[in-house]
């Protein structure tokens, strides 16, 4: 990736991390890198192309996190891959949902699909079954992580980006609050303590690991049934 393009994408991702996806604009990114909005276009195109670049960047980061897995068997690699996807979602909660709602943007963006195909090949899945199983696993990993950070899973709540942003940030994943005319305002619940947050994160990680074990067994059953 061109150095200037990478710098722009890195700053765009940092902006989304700090203030949420709704705060990202060509102008806001340009200000972070000391350019005009028009000067960005030769490197990243328009806003749609910039979003595609963020997808590519997320896949690059995921690939770097799972580099050199050659000494692991397919079960260990699938577990490591699943945990890396979840970690990426928690590191970049504002940008991560782009992996679900935008197509892969570049060569590196096919990394996740290629990694899953390698896992399934080593598990003994047939060539005809690999695409179907890869889609199923990809849907679980991306869907689970997205639901967890946006509050879309039962018992979950969206990650609070307000701590990363100022009072002008827009949290695109928060629930809508309907306030009727004349109705008294409800006070916000107290913020969780550090211990409560750590407890929730530990429980969430344990539940995710249990689901990963189910996924491993599902692949084993699918392969045995060939």
XYZ file of N, CA, C and O in Angstrom, residues 7-210:
816
model
N -1.132 6.322 5.279
C -1.238 7.363 6.297
C -2.660 7.908 6.373
O -3.217 8.076 7.472
N -3.265 8.156 5.222
C -4.627 8.694 5.186
C -5.611 7.693 5.786
O -6.477 8.041 6.592
N -5.481 6.421 5.402
C -6.389 5.404 5.934
C -6.187 5.203 7.432
O -7.154 5.019 8.182
N -4.942 5.241 7.876
C -4.680 5.113 9.311
C -5.349 6.244 10.086
O -5.934 6.021 11.153
N -5.270 7.451 9.552
C -5.882 8.593 10.233
C -7.407 8.525 10.168
O -8.090 8.915 11.122
N -7.936 8.034 9.072
C -9.389 7.865 8.974
C -9.874 6.841 9.988
O -10.905 7.035 10.655
N -9.132 5.745 10.144
C -9.509 4.723 11.112
C -9.397 5.261 12.531
O -10.263 4.989 13.377
N -8.363 6.035 12.808
C -8.207 6.638 14.135
C -9.365 7.582 14.436
O -9.862 7.642 15.569
N -9.793 8.325 13.432
C -10.927 9.239 13.604
C -12.198 8.466 13.957
O -12.948 8.857 14.865
N -12.440 7.368 13.243
C -13.621 6.554 13.523
C -13.516 5.927 14.909
O -14.512 5.838 15.641
N -12.318 5.486 15.294
C -12.125 4.933 16.632
C -12.492 5.951 17.706
O -13.080 5.612 18.734
N -12.118 7.199 17.482
C -12.312 8.233 18.495
C -13.724 8.787 18.523
O -14.261 9.072 19.597
N -14.340 8.923 17.340
C -15.582 9.689 17.281
C -16.754 8.955 16.636
O -17.862 9.477 16.589
N -16.528 7.752 16.146
C -17.607 7.003 15.521
C -17.650 7.228 14.021
O -17.140 8.220 13.490
N -18.288 6.286 13.320
C -18.305 6.321 11.859
C -19.040 7.538 11.323
O -18.686 8.079 10.273
N -20.073 7.988 12.033
C -20.854 9.123 11.549
C -20.032 10.409 11.488
O -20.387 11.342 10.773
N -18.925 10.467 12.247
C -18.098 11.670 12.276
C -17.096 11.719 11.134
O -16.451 12.744 10.924
N -16.952 10.609 10.386
C -15.940 10.591 9.340
C -16.438 11.274 8.077
O -17.509 10.963 7.561
N -15.663 12.203 7.595
C -15.930 12.884 6.327
C -14.595 13.133 5.650
O -13.536 13.064 6.289
N -14.632 13.418 4.360
C -13.391 13.728 3.653
C -12.709 14.934 4.287
O -11.485 14.965 4.446
N -13.492 15.908 4.681
C -12.924 17.114 5.289
C -12.258 16.801 6.624
O -11.153 17.280 6.903
N -12.931 15.988 7.452
C -12.373 15.667 8.765
C -11.073 14.888 8.632
O -10.112 15.123 9.378
N -11.029 13.955 7.690
C -9.800 13.183 7.474
C -8.700 14.080 6.927
O -7.539 13.997 7.353
N -9.049 14.951 5.991
C -8.060 15.856 5.416
C -7.424 16.740 6.481
O -6.206 16.987 6.467
N -8.223 17.206 7.418
C -7.695 18.051 8.485
C -6.686 17.293 9.339
O -5.694 17.865 9.795
N -6.913 16.014 9.539
C -6.000 15.212 10.367
C -4.650 14.996 9.709
O -3.638 14.817 10.396
N -4.626 14.971 8.373
C -3.357 14.731 7.672
C -2.765 16.007 7.090
O -1.744 15.962 6.409
N -3.415 17.142 7.340
C -2.879 18.423 6.886
C -3.007 18.667 5.405
O -2.138 19.307 4.797
N -4.085 18.160 4.800
C -4.336 18.361 3.380
C -5.715 18.974 3.194
O -6.513 19.047 4.124
N -5.993 19.391 1.969
C -7.354 19.787 1.632
C -8.143 18.545 1.245
O -7.571 17.506 0.915
N -9.463 18.673 1.279
C -10.296 17.525 0.905
C -9.986 17.058 -0.510
O -9.900 15.850 -0.777
N -9.804 18.003 -1.433
C -9.543 17.635 -2.818
C -8.221 16.904 -2.972
O -8.068 16.058 -3.862
N -7.261 17.198 -2.093
C -5.954 16.556 -2.193
C -6.000 15.083 -1.803
O -5.061 14.330 -2.105
N -7.084 14.656 -1.142
C -7.203 13.244 -0.772
C -7.571 12.358 -1.954
O -7.248 11.166 -1.977
N -8.281 12.922 -2.930
C -8.880 12.105 -3.983
C -7.872 11.282 -4.783
O -8.164 10.119 -5.115
N -6.683 11.797 -5.105
C -5.742 10.944 -5.858
C -5.299 9.707 -5.084
O -4.884 8.711 -5.686
N -5.420 9.745 -3.765
C -4.944 8.643 -2.935
C -6.045 7.673 -2.520
O -5.829 6.460 -2.465
N -7.222 8.197 -2.191
C -8.281 7.331 -1.665
C -9.611 7.476 -2.399
O -10.588 6.810 -2.048
N -9.675 8.310 -3.429
C -10.933 8.503 -4.133
C -11.928 9.265 -3.271
O -11.554 10.041 -2.387
N -13.221 9.045 -3.496
C -14.257 9.702 -2.712
C -14.527 8.975 -1.417
O -13.796 8.059 -1.009
N -15.618 9.340 -0.746
C -15.906 8.759 0.559
C -16.180 7.266 0.470
O -15.743 6.497 1.331
N -16.894 6.819 -0.570
C -17.155 5.391 -0.720
C -15.855 4.605 -0.852
O -15.690 3.537 -0.246
N -14.935 5.134 -1.645
C -13.644 4.465 -1.811
C -12.845 4.500 -0.516
O -12.106 3.555 -0.206
N -13.001 5.570 0.255
C -12.323 5.659 1.544
C -12.851 4.593 2.506
O -12.084 3.946 3.223
N -14.166 4.379 2.512
C -14.745 3.326 3.348
C -14.246 1.948 2.917
O -13.964 1.088 3.752
N -14.147 1.743 1.589
C -13.590 0.481 1.100
C -12.142 0.321 1.559
O -11.698 -0.793 1.876
N -11.414 1.424 1.601
C -10.040 1.378 2.089
C -9.973 0.982 3.550
O -9.041 0.276 3.965
N -10.937 1.422 4.346
C -10.970 1.017 5.750
C -11.220 -0.483 5.882
O -10.657 -1.141 6.759
N -12.081 -1.039 5.022
C -12.302 -2.479 5.007
C -10.981 -3.202 4.724
O -10.621 -4.173 5.404
N -10.260 -2.723 3.735
C -8.976 -3.316 3.389
C -8.011 -3.230 4.566
O -7.292 -4.184 4.886
N -8.004 -2.088 5.253
C -7.102 -1.881 6.381
C -7.437 -2.821 7.541
O -6.544 -3.372 8.188
N -8.727 -3.025 7.792
C -9.129 -3.944 8.856
C -8.675 -5.374 8.551
O -8.224 -6.102 9.440
N -8.795 -5.774 7.287
C -8.330 -7.103 6.918
C -6.816 -7.221 7.041
O -6.293 -8.270 7.450
N -6.096 -6.168 6.696
C -4.643 -6.175 6.873
C -4.284 -6.366 8.344
O -3.381 -7.130 8.691
N -4.988 -5.656 9.216
C -4.723 -5.761 10.648
C -5.056 -7.160 11.156
O -4.324 -7.724 11.986
N -6.148 -7.726 10.668
C -6.517 -9.077 11.072
C -5.477 -10.085 10.608
O -5.080 -10.990 11.356
N -5.000 -9.918 9.383
C -3.974 -10.817 8.865
C -2.685 -10.732 9.659
O -2.037 -11.753 9.933
N -2.307 -9.509 10.072
C -1.091 -9.339 10.868
C -1.236 -9.999 12.237
O -0.284 -10.553 12.780
N -2.441 -9.947 12.806
C -2.676 -10.536 14.127
C -2.607 -12.053 14.091
O -2.320 -12.688 15.110
N -2.866 -12.643 12.924
C -2.888 -14.109 12.805
C -1.730 -14.626 11.961
O -1.815 -15.704 11.372
N -0.649 -13.866 11.899
C 0.468 -14.251 11.038
C 1.158 -15.512 11.567
O 1.167 -15.784 12.768
N 1.727 -16.265 10.635
C 2.553 -17.438 10.918
C 1.861 -18.456 11.822
O 2.352 -18.788 12.903
N 0.702 -18.999 11.402
C 0.024 -20.014 12.218
C 0.399 -21.442 11.837
O -0.322 -22.380 12.152
N 1.525 -21.615 11.152
C 1.847 -22.910 10.566
C 1.987 -24.037 11.570
O 1.771 -25.192 11.232
N 2.370 -23.748 12.815
C 2.590 -24.805 13.800
C 1.298 -25.252 14.479
O 1.315 -26.193 15.279
N 0.180 -24.597 14.172
C -1.087 -24.923 14.811
C -1.909 -25.850 13.918
O -1.855 -25.745 12.694
N -2.687 -26.741 14.539
C -3.594 -27.541 13.725
C -4.834 -26.704 13.391
O -4.982 -25.580 13.860
N -5.731 -27.278 12.583
C -6.824 -26.457 12.069
C -7.763 -25.997 13.190
O -8.314 -24.892 13.109
N -7.938 -26.815 14.222
C -8.813 -26.421 15.326
C -8.238 -25.226 16.064
O -8.958 -24.262 16.386
N -6.946 -25.273 16.355
C -6.294 -24.159 17.040
C -6.318 -22.899 16.186
O -6.512 -21.793 16.698
N -6.134 -23.055 14.873
C -6.147 -21.893 13.986
C -7.530 -21.278 13.916
O -7.674 -20.050 13.881
N -8.574 -22.118 13.900
C -9.931 -21.590 13.861
C -10.245 -20.829 15.153
O -10.840 -19.752 15.119
N -9.827 -21.382 16.290
C -10.037 -20.677 17.557
C -9.282 -19.348 17.574
O -9.816 -18.309 17.995
N -8.012 -19.369 17.132
C -7.206 -18.149 17.125
C -7.798 -17.109 16.188
O -7.824 -15.910 16.498
N -8.282 -17.569 15.036
C -8.886 -16.659 14.075
C -10.148 -16.028 14.659
O -10.373 -14.819 14.537
N -10.987 -16.841 15.302
C -12.200 -16.309 15.906
C -11.901 -15.268 16.963
O -12.531 -14.202 17.009
N -10.913 -15.549 17.826
C -10.564 -14.578 18.867
C -9.974 -13.304 18.276
O -10.192 -12.211 18.795
N -9.224 -13.451 17.175
C -8.654 -12.261 16.533
C -9.746 -11.388 15.927
O -9.673 -10.157 15.982
N -10.782 -12.009 15.336
C -11.902 -11.244 14.787
C -12.614 -10.488 15.894
O -12.926 -9.296 15.761
N -12.855 -11.145 17.009
C -13.530 -10.485 18.137
C -12.670 -9.347 18.698
O -13.175 -8.273 19.022
N -11.355 -9.581 18.815
C -10.457 -8.537 19.315
C -10.450 -7.329 18.381
O -10.420 -6.174 18.829
N -10.483 -7.588 17.069
C -10.520 -6.488 16.103
C -11.781 -5.660 16.281
O -11.741 -4.425 16.212
N -12.909 -6.325 16.530
C -14.167 -5.604 16.738
C -14.096 -4.706 17.961
O -14.584 -3.573 17.943
N -13.482 -5.198 19.025
C -13.397 -4.397 20.252
C -12.362 -3.286 20.127
O -12.459 -2.270 20.813
N -11.368 -3.478 19.262
C -10.371 -2.426 19.037
C -10.920 -1.320 18.154
O -10.626 -0.135 18.369
N -11.717 -1.695 17.157
C -12.266 -0.719 16.202
C -13.793 -0.864 16.115
O -14.322 -1.219 15.053
N -14.516 -0.610 17.193
C -15.964 -0.855 17.180
C -16.731 0.021 16.202
O -17.782 -0.385 15.703
N -16.221 1.218 15.925
C -16.921 2.086 14.990
C -16.810 1.624 13.555
O -17.755 1.736 12.773
N -15.648 1.095 13.194
C -15.395 0.704 11.802
C -15.710 -0.755 11.520
O -15.988 -1.120 10.375
N -15.676 -1.606 12.542
C -15.806 -3.048 12.321
C -17.059 -3.447 11.550
O -16.984 -4.334 10.686
N -18.238 -2.844 11.813
C -19.429 -3.260 11.053
C -19.293 -3.099 9.543
O -20.066 -3.698 8.792
N -18.310 -2.318 9.078
C -18.093 -2.188 7.639
C -17.757 -3.536 7.005
O -18.029 -3.757 5.822
N -17.169 -4.447 7.786
C -16.821 -5.762 7.239
C -18.059 -6.552 6.847
O -17.985 -7.454 6.013
N -19.191 -6.221 7.450
C -20.440 -6.900 7.116
C -21.210 -6.202 6.004
O -21.882 -6.859 5.219
N -21.151 -4.874 5.958
C -22.030 -4.176 5.017
C -21.315 -3.593 3.806
O -21.921 -2.904 3.005
N -20.012 -3.887 3.657
C -19.308 -3.470 2.444
C -18.530 -4.653 1.908
O -18.003 -5.467 2.665
N -18.434 -4.759 0.607
C -17.703 -5.863 -0.004
C -16.206 -5.652 0.173
O -15.737 -4.547 0.440
N -15.451 -6.736 0.027
C -14.002 -6.650 0.131
C -13.463 -5.677 -0.907
O -13.861 -5.687 -2.061
N -12.529 -4.828 -0.480
C -12.100 -3.729 -1.335
C -10.814 -4.001 -2.100
O -10.571 -3.415 -3.139
N -9.951 -4.844 -1.573
C -8.667 -5.036 -2.230
C -8.157 -6.451 -2.038
O -8.819 -7.304 -1.458
N -6.931 -6.687 -2.525
C -6.387 -8.042 -2.466
C -6.278 -8.542 -1.033
O -6.588 -9.692 -0.731
N -5.842 -7.661 -0.117
C -5.683 -8.101 1.266
C -7.020 -8.360 1.936
O -7.097 -9.065 2.941
N -8.095 -7.793 1.395
C -9.411 -7.962 2.000
C -9.950 -9.368 1.814
O -10.943 -9.733 2.432
N -9.309 -10.172 0.975
C -9.720 -11.562 0.832
C -9.012 -12.453 1.842
O -9.163 -13.669 1.806
N -8.255 -11.846 2.756
C -7.448 -12.625 3.684
C -8.305 -13.526 4.557
O -7.988 -14.703 4.751
N -9.382 -13.013 5.100
C -10.222 -13.803 5.995
C -10.789 -15.017 5.280
O -10.745 -16.147 5.798
N -11.311 -14.818 4.077
C -11.867 -15.931 3.309
C -10.785 -16.966 2.993
O -11.009 -18.178 3.091
N -9.598 -16.488 2.632
C -8.514 -17.409 2.317
C -8.077 -18.192 3.554
O -7.787 -19.397 3.478
N -8.028 -17.512 4.702
C -7.643 -18.186 5.940
C -8.652 -19.265 6.302
O -8.283 -20.374 6.726
N -9.935 -18.977 6.132
C -10.968 -19.972 6.429
C -10.889 -21.152 5.473
O -11.066 -22.310 5.880
N -10.616 -20.882 4.209
C -10.479 -21.987 3.251
C -9.301 -22.886 3.630
O -9.376 -24.110 3.515
N -8.208 -22.267 4.094
C -7.060 -23.065 4.526
C -7.389 -23.926 5.731
O -6.999 -25.098 5.801
N -8.120 -23.367 6.695
C -8.544 -24.124 7.868
C -9.408 -25.306 7.451
O -9.215 -26.443 7.905
N -10.374 -25.042 6.577
C -11.302 -26.096 6.169
C -10.607 -27.167 5.332
O -10.930 -28.351 5.429
N -9.669 -26.754 4.508
C -8.909 -27.731 3.720
C -8.166 -28.676 4.647
O -8.179 -29.909 4.449
N -7.506 -28.125 5.675
C -6.751 -28.963 6.597
C -7.668 -29.803 7.480
O -7.254 -30.842 7.999
N -8.910 -29.346 7.649
C -9.876 -30.130 8.420
C -10.393 -31.322 7.625
O -10.996 -32.228 8.198
N -10.169 -31.308 6.313
C -10.611 -32.407 5.479
C -11.889 -32.142 4.718
O -12.483 -33.063 4.150
N -12.326 -30.887 4.687
C -13.536 -30.557 3.930
C -13.255 -30.678 2.436
O -12.157 -30.364 1.971
N -14.231 -31.111 1.704
C -14.075 -31.220 0.262
C -14.121 -29.856 -0.404
O -14.641 -28.882 0.152
N -13.576 -29.786 -1.604
C -13.536 -28.512 -2.318
C -14.933 -27.947 -2.547
O -15.133 -26.729 -2.538
N -15.917 -28.826 -2.749
C -17.281 -28.356 -2.988
C -17.916 -27.799 -1.715
O -18.824 -26.967 -1.782
N -17.456 -28.275 -0.549
C -18.043 -27.834 0.719
C -17.364 -26.606 1.313
O -17.950 -25.913 2.150
N -16.125 -26.356 0.912
C -15.363 -25.272 1.528
C -16.051 -23.909 1.425
O -16.141 -23.184 2.431
N -16.561 -23.497 0.242
C -17.191 -22.165 0.176
C -18.389 -22.027 1.099
O -18.565 -20.992 1.764
N -19.217 -23.071 1.166
C -20.409 -23.005 2.023
C -20.025 -22.909 3.494
O -20.560 -22.088 4.245
N -19.100 -23.760 3.924
C -18.677 -23.742 5.312
C -17.949 -22.445 5.657
O -18.106 -21.903 6.760
N -17.146 -21.944 4.712
C -16.444 -20.679 4.958
C -17.431 -19.534 5.130
O -17.258 -18.675 6.004
N -18.487 -19.500 4.307
C -19.508 -18.456 4.449
C -20.207 -18.554 5.802
O -20.465 -17.541 6.455
N -20.513 -19.783 6.229
C -21.188 -19.978 7.507
C -20.319 -19.490 8.668
O -20.787 -18.767 9.558
N -19.035 -19.862 8.656
C -18.134 -19.453 9.745
C -17.926 -17.947 9.721
O -17.932 -17.286 10.771
N -17.748 -17.403 8.518
C -17.545 -15.957 8.390
C -18.765 -15.204 8.908
O -18.640 -14.196 9.623
N -19.960 -15.696 8.566
C -21.185 -15.041 9.031
C -21.279 -15.082 10.548
O -21.690 -14.104 11.185
N -20.898 -16.207 11.151
C -20.934 -16.299 12.605
C -19.943 -15.319 13.241
O -20.294 -14.561 14.144
N -18.687 -15.353 12.787
C -17.658 -14.522 13.411
C -17.968 -13.033 13.269
O -17.942 -12.281 14.258
N -18.266 -12.592 12.048
C -18.529 -11.174 11.831
C -19.843 -10.755 12.476
O -19.954 -9.673 13.064
N -20.857 -11.620 12.354
C -22.156 -11.282 12.928
C -22.120 -11.234 14.444
O -22.686 -10.332 15.067
N -21.453 -12.201 15.060
C -21.358 -12.238 16.520
C -20.641 -10.988 17.021
O -21.124 -10.296 17.939
N -19.466 -10.708 16.448
C -18.677 -9.573 16.922
C -19.408 -8.248 16.702
O -19.391 -7.359 17.561
N -20.084 -8.113 15.554
C -20.832 -6.887 15.294
C -21.990 -6.746 16.274
O -22.232 -5.665 16.826
N -22.722 -7.832 16.495
C -23.826 -7.781 17.448
C -23.367 -7.460 18.851
O -24.037 -6.741 19.599
N -22.190 -7.961 19.221
C -21.670 -7.716 20.567
C -21.329 -6.244 20.770
O -21.651 -5.653 21.804
N -20.680 -5.612 19.797
C -20.248 -4.225 19.987
C -21.375 -3.220 19.754
O -21.300 -2.085 20.232
N -22.419 -3.623 19.028
C -23.533 -2.695 18.782
C -24.706 -2.930 19.712
O -25.683 -2.181 19.679
N -24.623 -3.972 20.549
C -25.741 -4.276 21.427
C -26.829 -5.074 20.748
O -27.939 -5.156 21.257
N -26.519 -5.676 19.606
C -27.526 -6.426 18.870
C -27.739 -7.839 19.359
O -28.681 -8.502 18.932
N -26.869 -8.333 20.239
C -27.042 -9.675 20.783
C -27.857 -9.618 22.072
O -27.746 -8.653 22.835
N -28.666 -10.625 22.342
C -29.423 -10.644 23.597
C -28.501 -10.521 24.805
O -27.482 -11.201 24.894
N -28.847 -9.606 25.699
C -28.067 -9.426 26.909
C -26.843 -8.557 26.746
O -26.088 -8.367 27.704
N -26.620 -8.025 25.538
C -25.451 -7.176 25.319
C -25.875 -5.724 25.247
O -27.048 -5.399 25.089
N -24.911 -4.850 25.378
C -25.157 -3.418 25.233
C -24.064 -2.836 24.361
O -22.937 -3.341 24.367
N -24.359 -1.811 23.571
C -23.349 -1.278 22.653
C -22.155 -0.704 23.399
O -22.293 -0.165 24.494
N -20.964 -0.844 22.806
C -19.791 -0.224 23.391
C -19.955 1.274 23.362
O -20.435 1.849 22.383
N -19.561 1.924 24.422
C -19.724 3.367 24.541
C -18.524 4.061 23.920
O -17.414 3.980 24.438
N -18.749 4.737 22.788
C -17.682 5.483 22.142
C -17.530 6.879 22.713
O -16.613 7.597 22.354
N -18.434 7.285 23.612
C -18.392 8.657 24.108
C -17.132 8.927 24.906
O -16.659 10.047 24.986
N -16.568 7.863 25.514
C -15.341 8.072 26.272
C -14.179 8.414 25.353
O -13.215 9.048 25.764
N -14.273 8.008 24.069
C -13.212 8.301 23.116
C -13.431 9.649 22.443
O -12.525 10.179 21.821
N -14.644 10.155 22.513
C -14.992 11.341 21.742
C -15.436 12.459 22.659
O -15.677 12.280 23.834
N -15.541 13.633 22.081
C -16.067 14.776 22.794
C -17.571 14.777 22.753
O -18.204 13.882 22.197
N -18.193 15.803 23.319
C -19.647 15.827 23.385
C -20.315 15.982 22.033
O -21.514 15.801 21.918
N -19.541 16.291 20.979
C -20.144 16.467 19.659
C -20.137 15.179 18.844
O -20.577 15.175 17.706
N -19.577 14.097 19.381
C -19.498 12.872 18.595
C -20.876 12.265 18.409
O -21.783 12.467 19.198
N -21.027 11.490 17.344
C -22.294 10.819 17.063
C -22.086 9.326 17.196
O -21.273 8.750 16.492
N -22.800 8.705 18.106
C -22.705 7.263 18.275
C -23.725 6.610 17.357
O -24.907 6.603 17.635
N -23.223 6.055 16.237
C -24.141 5.515 15.234
C -24.750 4.204 15.662
O -25.647 3.705 14.997
N -24.275 3.605 16.760
C -24.801 2.295 17.137
C -25.707 2.345 18.350
O -26.235 1.328 18.760
N -25.869 3.497 18.970
C -26.672 3.569 20.185
C -28.142 3.461 19.891
O -28.611 3.788 18.805
N -28.951 3.015 20.866
C -30.389 2.895 20.655
C -31.053 4.250 20.602
O -30.596 5.204 21.215
N -32.161 4.335 19.848
C -32.911 5.575 19.775
C -33.753 5.714 21.028
O -34.326 4.751 21.520
N -33.834 6.936 21.544
C -34.633 7.187 22.744
C -35.805 8.065 22.362
O -35.635 9.175 21.881
N -37.027 7.549 22.546
C -38.219 8.327 22.220
C -38.633 9.116 23.454
O -38.823 8.559 24.526
N -38.737 10.419 23.304
C -39.125 11.293 24.408
C -40.432 11.966 24.030
O -40.474 12.761 23.092
N -41.510 11.651 24.712
C -42.802 12.246 24.388
C -42.908 13.620 24.997
O -42.266 13.932 26.010
N -43.703 14.448 24.388
C -43.871 15.821 24.854
C -44.453 15.826 26.254
O -45.463 15.206 26.545
N -43.775 16.551 27.154
C -44.256 16.693 28.513
C -43.903 15.552 29.430
O -44.168 15.617 30.633
N -43.306 14.495 28.890
C -42.952 13.358 29.737
C -41.676 13.666 30.500
O -40.782 14.328 29.984
N -41.582 13.242 31.745
C -40.377 13.516 32.520
C -39.183 12.757 31.948
O -39.312 11.630 31.464
N -38.035 13.381 31.975
C -36.830 12.737 31.474
C -36.348 11.700 32.479
O -36.350 11.925 33.688
N -35.939 10.573 31.955
C -35.438 9.511 32.806
C -33.947 9.696 32.992
O -33.213 9.976 32.049
N -33.491 9.548 34.222
C -32.070 9.722 34.495
C -31.291 8.559 33.899
O -31.781 7.430 33.818
N -30.055 8.857 33.470
C -29.209 7.814 32.902
C -28.740 6.876 34.004
O -28.453 7.310 35.126
N -28.645 5.589 33.722
C -28.127 4.662 34.731
C -26.665 4.975 35.009
O -25.948 5.482 34.141
N -26.186 4.691 36.220
C -24.785 4.971 36.534
C -23.854 4.137 35.673
O -24.168 3.009 35.301
N -22.709 4.718 35.338
C -21.731 3.997 34.531
C -21.199 2.809 35.315
O -21.036 2.871 36.536
N -20.939 1.685 34.639
C -20.413 0.516 35.346
C -19.036 0.790 35.914
O -18.252 1.554 35.346
N -18.735 0.185 37.032
C -17.417 0.318 37.622
C -16.411 -0.495 36.814
O -16.783 -1.321 35.973
N -15.126 -0.262 37.106
C -14.080 -1.010 36.401
C -14.226 -2.507 36.645
O -14.037 -3.328 35.745
N -14.587 -2.884 37.883
C -14.767 -4.299 38.186
C -15.929 -4.906 37.433
O -15.840 -6.034 36.934
N -17.032 -4.144 37.325
C -18.194 -4.640 36.591
C -17.869 -4.802 35.110
O -18.262 -5.790 34.475
N -17.153 -3.826 34.549
C -16.774 -3.903 33.138
C -15.878 -5.107 32.878
O -16.067 -5.847 31.909
N -14.887 -5.312 33.763
C -13.983 -6.458 33.600
C -14.754 -7.768 33.708
O -14.482 -8.723 32.972
N -15.732 -7.824 34.638
C -16.529 -9.031 34.785
C -17.336 -9.333 33.549
O -17.423 -10.485 33.113
N -17.938 -8.286 32.960
C -18.725 -8.481 31.745
C -17.842 -8.949 30.589
O -18.215 -9.823 29.805
N -16.662 -8.334 30.468
C -15.761 -8.710 29.382
C -15.288 -10.151 29.546
O -15.187 -10.905 28.576
N -15.000 -10.547 30.800
C -14.580 -11.925 31.031
C -15.680 -12.907 30.703
O -15.433 -13.959 30.094
N -16.920 -12.582 31.095
C -18.052 -13.458 30.794
C -18.295 -13.526 29.292
O -18.589 -14.590 28.741
N -18.165 -12.367 28.616
C -18.356 -12.349 27.168
C -17.319 -13.188 26.448
O -17.637 -13.919 25.502
N -16.055 -13.115 26.902
C -14.990 -13.898 26.278
C -15.219 -15.388 26.511
O -15.014 -16.210 25.605
N -15.664 -15.753 27.710
C -15.912 -17.167 28.007
C -17.057 -17.705 27.162
O -16.989 -18.837 26.654
N -18.105 -16.910 27.005
C -19.238 -17.353 26.186
C -18.823 -17.497 24.728
O -19.215 -18.455 24.045
N -18.012 -16.554 24.247
C -17.542 -16.627 22.862
C -16.676 -17.865 22.656
O -16.794 -18.568 21.643
N -15.798 -18.165 23.609
C -14.959 -19.352 23.497
C -15.811 -20.630 23.469
O -15.508 -21.578 22.744
N -16.877 -20.652 24.273
C -17.774 -21.810 24.256
C -18.441 -21.958 22.891
O -18.582 -23.079 22.363
